[in-house]
Amino acid sequence: MYLPTFKPATGCTNASDFVVRCFVARLRAGITVVKHGRSRWCKSRLRVLHVHNDGRSLSWKPAEGEPSTSKRPPKLDLSTCLEVRHAWSPDPQNPLYTGTPILRQKCESANAHKSFALIFKQRTVDITAVTADQCKVLMEGFSALCFRLQVANLQKSKKYARPMPDEDGLSTTASNTLTNSSTPRGAGR
């Protein structure tokens, strides 16, 4: 299924119940990563990513031994995530570069293979995983979870929309598969 409102990480197309449930369970327990701050003066620090009980709101807290701040971290709605982008994927805003401006500025080139960003309308969440394997799991998990949350939102909005009558006056519905089979832009050319 293709969603015009979301672009999964390249190669991440499995949005099965199993992948989503395992990923959410893991996020509820907390996943330690290096989160790159948006501000020029903010350092990259170890943070524990976690999802709230609603299964859709992402937040983070300082890892053990890291300094904490008095500011509460944002609570980001993953159903509004526009893209999961690997640090080596092209930046659509600037095709000569890859990743995001924050990843280019703060992520060391030796760690780019295990870095990615969650792209939202107003901000990005730029992350370097502890290992390349963890990065793959996180990109696959966030791609599946964000995709499924957006499919659920579409199904809710269709539930309240008036059905369109068919030519013979009967209403028809099509079933949606919950596997993300969208292809990355530029693939197949």
PDB file of C-alpha atoms in Angstrom:
ATOM      1  CA  MET A   1       0.000   0.000   0.000  1.00  0.00           C
ATOM      2  CA  TYR A   2       1.271   3.452  -0.872  1.00  0.00           C
ATOM      3  CA  LEU A   3       0.663   6.416   1.408  1.00  0.00           C
ATOM      4  CA  PRO A   4       1.319   9.859  -0.039  1.00  0.00           C
ATOM      5  CA  THR A   5       1.717  11.220   3.502  1.00  0.00           C
ATOM      6  CA  PHE A   6       4.542   8.939   4.633  1.00  0.00           C
ATOM      7  CA  LYS A   7       7.850   7.682   3.244  1.00  0.00           C
ATOM      8  CA  PRO A   8       9.383   4.691   5.066  1.00  0.00           C
ATOM      9  CA  ALA A   9      13.121   4.188   5.286  1.00  0.00           C
ATOM     10  CA  THR A  10      14.612   2.680   2.145  1.00  0.00           C
ATOM     11  CA  GLY A  11      14.140  -1.087   2.146  1.00  0.00           C
ATOM     12  CA  CYS A  12      11.750  -1.046   5.116  1.00  0.00           C
ATOM     13  CA  THR A  13       8.477  -2.446   3.803  1.00  0.00           C
ATOM     14  CA  ASN A  14       7.309  -4.938   6.436  1.00  0.00           C
ATOM     15  CA  ALA A  15       4.500  -3.429   8.512  1.00  0.00           C
ATOM     16  CA  SER A  16       3.141  -6.711   9.854  1.00  0.00           C
ATOM     17  CA  ASP A  17       1.421  -6.981  13.227  1.00  0.00           C
ATOM     18  CA  PHE A  18       4.389  -8.953  14.530  1.00  0.00           C
ATOM     19  CA  VAL A  19       6.949  -6.263  13.638  1.00  0.00           C
ATOM     20  CA  VAL A  20       4.798  -3.452  15.039  1.00  0.00           C
ATOM     21  CA  ARG A  21       3.900  -5.260  18.281  1.00  0.00           C
ATOM     22  CA  CYS A  22       7.502  -6.314  18.970  1.00  0.00           C
ATOM     23  CA  PHE A  23       8.781  -2.817  18.237  1.00  0.00           C
ATOM     24  CA  VAL A  24       6.201  -1.093  20.455  1.00  0.00           C
ATOM     25  CA  ALA A  25       6.954  -3.541  23.289  1.00  0.00           C
ATOM     26  CA  ARG A  26      10.657  -2.775  22.933  1.00  0.00           C
ATOM     27  CA  LEU A  27       9.998   0.995  22.839  1.00  0.00           C
ATOM     28  CA  ARG A  28       7.865   0.774  25.966  1.00  0.00           C
ATOM     29  CA  ALA A  29      10.871  -0.714  27.760  1.00  0.00           C
ATOM     30  CA  GLY A  30      13.110   2.072  26.381  1.00  0.00           C
ATOM     31  CA  ILE A  31      15.856   2.063  23.753  1.00  0.00           C
ATOM     32  CA  THR A  32      19.130   3.893  24.396  1.00  0.00           C
ATOM     33  CA  VAL A  33      20.463   5.944  21.474  1.00  0.00           C
ATOM     34  CA  VAL A  34      22.495   9.082  20.842  1.00  0.00           C
ATOM     35  CA  LYS A  35      20.058  11.912  20.124  1.00  0.00           C
ATOM     36  CA  HIS A  36      21.438  14.926  18.309  1.00  0.00           C
ATOM     37  CA  GLY A  37      20.095  18.232  19.591  1.00  0.00           C
ATOM     38  CA  ARG A  38      18.562  20.753  17.204  1.00  0.00           C
ATOM     39  CA  SER A  39      20.332  23.783  18.637  1.00  0.00           C
ATOM     40  CA  ARG A  40      23.845  24.689  17.540  1.00  0.00           C
ATOM     41  CA  TRP A  41      24.886  24.747  21.210  1.00  0.00           C
ATOM     42  CA  CYS A  42      23.123  21.556  22.244  1.00  0.00           C
ATOM     43  CA  LYS A  43      25.392  18.533  22.455  1.00  0.00           C
ATOM     44  CA  SER A  44      24.548  15.062  21.217  1.00  0.00           C
ATOM     45  CA  ARG A  45      23.690  12.953  24.247  1.00  0.00           C
ATOM     46  CA  LEU A  46      22.606   9.466  25.237  1.00  0.00           C
ATOM     47  CA  ARG A  47      18.842   9.361  25.517  1.00  0.00           C
ATOM     48  CA  VAL A  48      16.319   6.612  26.152  1.00  0.00           C
ATOM     49  CA  LEU A  49      13.561   6.652  23.532  1.00  0.00           C
ATOM     50  CA  HIS A  50      10.183   5.432  24.735  1.00  0.00           C
ATOM     51  CA  VAL A  51       6.604   5.338  23.562  1.00  0.00           C
ATOM     52  CA  HIS A  52       3.756   6.360  25.858  1.00  0.00           C
ATOM     53  CA  ASN A  53       0.870   4.064  26.798  1.00  0.00           C
ATOM     54  CA  ASP A  54      -1.162   5.270  23.811  1.00  0.00           C
ATOM     55  CA  GLY A  55       1.340   3.494  21.543  1.00  0.00           C
ATOM     56  CA  ARG A  56       1.757   6.545  19.316  1.00  0.00           C
ATOM     57  CA  SER A  57       3.493   9.290  21.319  1.00  0.00           C
ATOM     58  CA  LEU A  58       7.299   9.250  21.257  1.00  0.00           C
ATOM     59  CA  SER A  59       9.422  10.904  23.906  1.00  0.00           C
ATOM     60  CA  TRP A  60      12.859  10.499  25.480  1.00  0.00           C
ATOM     61  CA  LYS A  61      14.673  10.975  28.751  1.00  0.00           C
ATOM     62  CA  PRO A  62      18.355  11.205  29.673  1.00  0.00           C
ATOM     63  CA  ALA A  63      20.166   7.879  29.926  1.00  0.00           C
ATOM     64  CA  GLU A  64      21.604   6.931  33.298  1.00  0.00           C
ATOM     65  CA  GLY A  65      24.608   9.124  34.118  1.00  0.00           C
ATOM     66  CA  GLU A  66      23.648  11.827  31.594  1.00  0.00           C
ATOM     67  CA  PRO A  67      22.808  15.347  32.740  1.00  0.00           C
ATOM     68  CA  SER A  68      19.116  16.171  32.809  1.00  0.00           C
ATOM     69  CA  THR A  69      17.355  19.432  32.147  1.00  0.00           C
ATOM     70  CA  SER A  70      14.318  21.046  33.716  1.00  0.00           C
ATOM     71  CA  LYS A  71      12.612  21.171  30.300  1.00  0.00           C
ATOM     72  CA  ARG A  72      10.144  18.410  29.546  1.00  0.00           C
ATOM     73  CA  PRO A  73      10.932  16.655  26.286  1.00  0.00           C
ATOM     74  CA  PRO A  74       8.324  16.918  23.566  1.00  0.00           C
ATOM     75  CA  LYS A  75       5.685  14.252  23.111  1.00  0.00           C
ATOM     76  CA  LEU A  76       5.672  13.611  19.350  1.00  0.00           C
ATOM     77  CA  ASP A  77       2.720  11.967  17.623  1.00  0.00           C
ATOM     78  CA  LEU A  78       4.213   9.266  15.382  1.00  0.00           C
ATOM     79  CA  SER A  79       1.095   9.269  13.214  1.00  0.00           C
ATOM     80  CA  THR A  80       2.258  12.674  11.941  1.00  0.00           C
ATOM     81  CA  CYS A  81       5.754  11.478  10.979  1.00  0.00           C
ATOM     82  CA  LEU A  82       6.368  12.232   7.295  1.00  0.00           C
ATOM     83  CA  GLU A  83       9.483  10.140   6.718  1.00  0.00           C
ATOM     84  CA  VAL A  84      12.100   7.874   8.257  1.00  0.00           C
ATOM     85  CA  ARG A  85      15.378   8.823   6.542  1.00  0.00           C
ATOM     86  CA  HIS A  86      18.756   7.099   6.834  1.00  0.00           C
ATOM     87  CA  ALA A  87      21.786   9.385   7.062  1.00  0.00           C
ATOM     88  CA  TRP A  88      22.955   8.149   3.636  1.00  0.00           C
ATOM     89  CA  SER A  89      19.586   8.743   1.921  1.00  0.00           C
ATOM     90  CA  PRO A  90      19.280  11.834  -0.304  1.00  0.00           C
ATOM     91  CA  ASP A  91      17.888  15.000   1.242  1.00  0.00           C
ATOM     92  CA  PRO A  92      14.953  16.094  -0.980  1.00  0.00           C
ATOM     93  CA  GLN A  93      15.427  19.709   0.174  1.00  0.00           C
ATOM     94  CA  ASN A  94      19.054  19.668  -0.972  1.00  0.00           C
ATOM     95  CA  PRO A  95      19.766  16.823  -3.460  1.00  0.00           C
ATOM     96  CA  LEU A  96      23.537  17.366  -3.282  1.00  0.00           C
ATOM     97  CA  TYR A  97      23.493  16.163   0.340  1.00  0.00           C
ATOM     98  CA  THR A  98      22.248  13.200   2.347  1.00  0.00           C
ATOM     99  CA  GLY A  99      20.442  12.884   5.670  1.00  0.00           C
ATOM    100  CA  THR A 100      19.245  16.076   7.356  1.00  0.00           C
ATOM    101  CA  PRO A 101      21.067  19.334   8.136  1.00  0.00           C
ATOM    102  CA  ILE A 102      21.360  18.292  11.793  1.00  0.00           C
ATOM    103  CA  LEU A 103      22.827  14.866  10.934  1.00  0.00           C
ATOM    104  CA  ARG A 104      25.296  16.508   8.546  1.00  0.00           C
ATOM    105  CA  GLN A 105      26.304  18.990  11.239  1.00  0.00           C
ATOM    106  CA  LYS A 106      26.423  16.785  14.327  1.00  0.00           C
ATOM    107  CA  CYS A 107      26.868  13.151  13.290  1.00  0.00           C
ATOM    108  CA  GLU A 108      30.446  12.051  12.755  1.00  0.00           C
ATOM    109  CA  SER A 109      30.970  10.495   9.314  1.00  0.00           C
ATOM    110  CA  ALA A 110      32.177   7.264  10.974  1.00  0.00           C
ATOM    111  CA  ASN A 111      28.697   6.910  12.543  1.00  0.00           C
ATOM    112  CA  ALA A 112      26.575   7.804   9.500  1.00  0.00           C
ATOM    113  CA  HIS A 113      25.949   4.119   8.711  1.00  0.00           C
ATOM    114  CA  LYS A 114      24.032   3.795  11.992  1.00  0.00           C
ATOM    115  CA  SER A 115      22.203   7.135  11.959  1.00  0.00           C
ATOM    116  CA  PHE A 116      18.747   8.198  10.795  1.00  0.00           C
ATOM    117  CA  ALA A 117      16.093  10.847  11.336  1.00  0.00           C
ATOM    118  CA  LEU A 118      12.367  10.930  11.940  1.00  0.00           C
ATOM    119  CA  ILE A 119      11.033  13.772   9.805  1.00  0.00           C
ATOM    120  CA  PHE A 120       8.013  15.720  11.074  1.00  0.00           C
ATOM    121  CA  LYS A 121       6.418  18.826   9.579  1.00  0.00           C
ATOM    122  CA  GLN A 122       8.015  21.249  12.044  1.00  0.00           C
ATOM    123  CA  ARG A 123      11.131  19.346  13.152  1.00  0.00           C
ATOM    124  CA  THR A 124      13.347  16.308  12.859  1.00  0.00           C
ATOM    125  CA  VAL A 125      14.472  13.840  15.518  1.00  0.00           C
ATOM    126  CA  ASP A 126      18.043  12.920  14.584  1.00  0.00           C
ATOM    127  CA  ILE A 127      19.426   9.717  16.057  1.00  0.00           C
ATOM    128  CA  THR A 128      22.589   7.635  16.012  1.00  0.00           C
ATOM    129  CA  ALA A 129      22.027   4.064  17.146  1.00  0.00           C
ATOM    130  CA  VAL A 130      24.506   2.187  19.318  1.00  0.00           C
ATOM    131  CA  THR A 131      25.114  -0.380  16.547  1.00  0.00           C
ATOM    132  CA  ALA A 132      24.309  -0.723  12.848  1.00  0.00           C
ATOM    133  CA  ASP A 133      21.980  -3.636  13.697  1.00  0.00           C
ATOM    134  CA  GLN A 134      20.094  -1.499  16.208  1.00  0.00           C
ATOM    135  CA  CYS A 135      19.785   1.221  13.541  1.00  0.00           C
ATOM    136  CA  LYS A 136      18.215  -1.259  11.097  1.00  0.00           C
ATOM    137  CA  VAL A 137      15.759  -2.462  13.761  1.00  0.00           C
ATOM    138  CA  LEU A 138      14.840   1.117  14.692  1.00  0.00           C
ATOM    139  CA  MET A 139      14.346   2.226  11.081  1.00  0.00           C
ATOM    140  CA  GLU A 140      12.278  -0.879  10.288  1.00  0.00           C
ATOM    141  CA  GLY A 141      10.259  -0.467  13.493  1.00  0.00           C
ATOM    142  CA  PHE A 142       9.582   3.254  13.120  1.00  0.00           C
ATOM    143  CA  SER A 143       8.715   2.792   9.429  1.00  0.00           C
ATOM    144  CA  ALA A 144       6.219   0.028  10.277  1.00  0.00           C
ATOM    145  CA  LEU A 145       4.721   1.804  13.293  1.00  0.00           C
ATOM    146  CA  CYS A 146       4.310   5.195  11.587  1.00  0.00           C
ATOM    147  CA  PHE A 147       2.820   3.518   8.518  1.00  0.00           C
ATOM    148  CA  ARG A 148       0.314   1.514  10.577  1.00  0.00           C
ATOM    149  CA  LEU A 149      -0.695   4.561  12.638  1.00  0.00           C
ATOM    150  CA  GLN A 150      -1.387   6.523   9.463  1.00  0.00           C
ATOM    151  CA  VAL A 151      -3.381   3.627   7.955  1.00  0.00           C
ATOM    152  CA  ALA A 152      -5.440   3.497  11.163  1.00  0.00           C
ATOM    153  CA  ASN A 153      -6.083   7.255  10.934  1.00  0.00           C
ATOM    154  CA  LEU A 154      -7.211   6.866   7.314  1.00  0.00           C
ATOM    155  CA  GLN A 155      -9.559   4.030   8.245  1.00  0.00           C
ATOM    156  CA  LYS A 156     -11.035   6.118  11.082  1.00  0.00           C
ATOM    157  CA  SER A 157     -11.621   9.064   8.788  1.00  0.00           C
ATOM    158  CA  LYS A 158     -13.233   6.788   6.167  1.00  0.00           C
ATOM    159  CA  LYS A 159     -15.492   5.300   8.844  1.00  0.00           C
ATOM    160  CA  TYR A 160     -17.062   8.705   9.389  1.00  0.00           C
ATOM    161  CA  ALA A 161     -17.157   9.627   5.702  1.00  0.00           C
ATOM    162  CA  ARG A 162     -20.289   8.932   3.690  1.00  0.00           C
ATOM    163  CA  PRO A 163     -19.856   5.907   1.423  1.00  0.00           C
ATOM    164  CA  MET A 164     -19.887   6.582  -2.311  1.00  0.00           C
ATOM    165  CA  PRO A 165     -22.612   4.663  -4.128  1.00  0.00           C
ATOM    166  CA  ASP A 166     -21.600   2.279  -6.892  1.00  0.00           C
ATOM    167  CA  GLU A 167     -23.183   2.513 -10.347  1.00  0.00           C
ATOM    168  CA  ASP A 168     -25.945   0.088  -9.350  1.00  0.00           C
ATOM    169  CA  GLY A 169     -26.687   2.028  -6.173  1.00  0.00           C
ATOM    170  CA  LEU A 170     -24.833  -0.372  -3.837  1.00  0.00           C
ATOM    171  CA  SER A 171     -21.934   0.746  -1.725  1.00  0.00           C
ATOM    172  CA  THR A 172     -18.686  -1.182  -2.038  1.00  0.00           C
ATOM    173  CA  THR A 173     -15.644  -1.290   0.188  1.00  0.00           C
ATOM    174  CA  ALA A 174     -12.145  -2.416  -0.557  1.00  0.00           C
ATOM    175  CA  SER A 175      -9.955  -4.087   2.021  1.00  0.00           C
ATOM    176  CA  ASN A 176      -6.531  -2.664   2.687  1.00  0.00           C
ATOM    177  CA  THR A 177      -3.449  -4.744   3.196  1.00  0.00           C
ATOM    178  CA  LEU A 178      -1.381  -3.646   6.150  1.00  0.00           C
ATOM    179  CA  THR A 179       1.958  -4.340   4.529  1.00  0.00           C
ATOM    180  CA  ASN A 180       3.813  -1.258   3.382  1.00  0.00           C
ATOM    181  CA  SER A 181       4.741  -2.046  -0.199  1.00  0.00           C
ATOM    182  CA  SER A 182       5.482   1.524  -1.227  1.00  0.00           C
ATOM    183  CA  THR A 183       8.673   1.857  -3.162  1.00  0.00           C
ATOM    184  CA  PRO A 184      11.270   4.517  -2.481  1.00  0.00           C
ATOM    185  CA  ARG A 185      11.223   7.475  -4.841  1.00  0.00           C
ATOM    186  CA  GLY A 186      13.427   6.877  -7.828  1.00  0.00           C
ATOM    187  CA  ALA A 187      13.260   3.078  -7.495  1.00  0.00           C
ATOM    188  CA  GLY A 188      12.418   1.153 -10.624  1.00  0.00           C
ATOM    189  CA  ARG A 189      13.618   3.848 -13.011  1.00  0.00           C
TER     190      ARG A 189
END
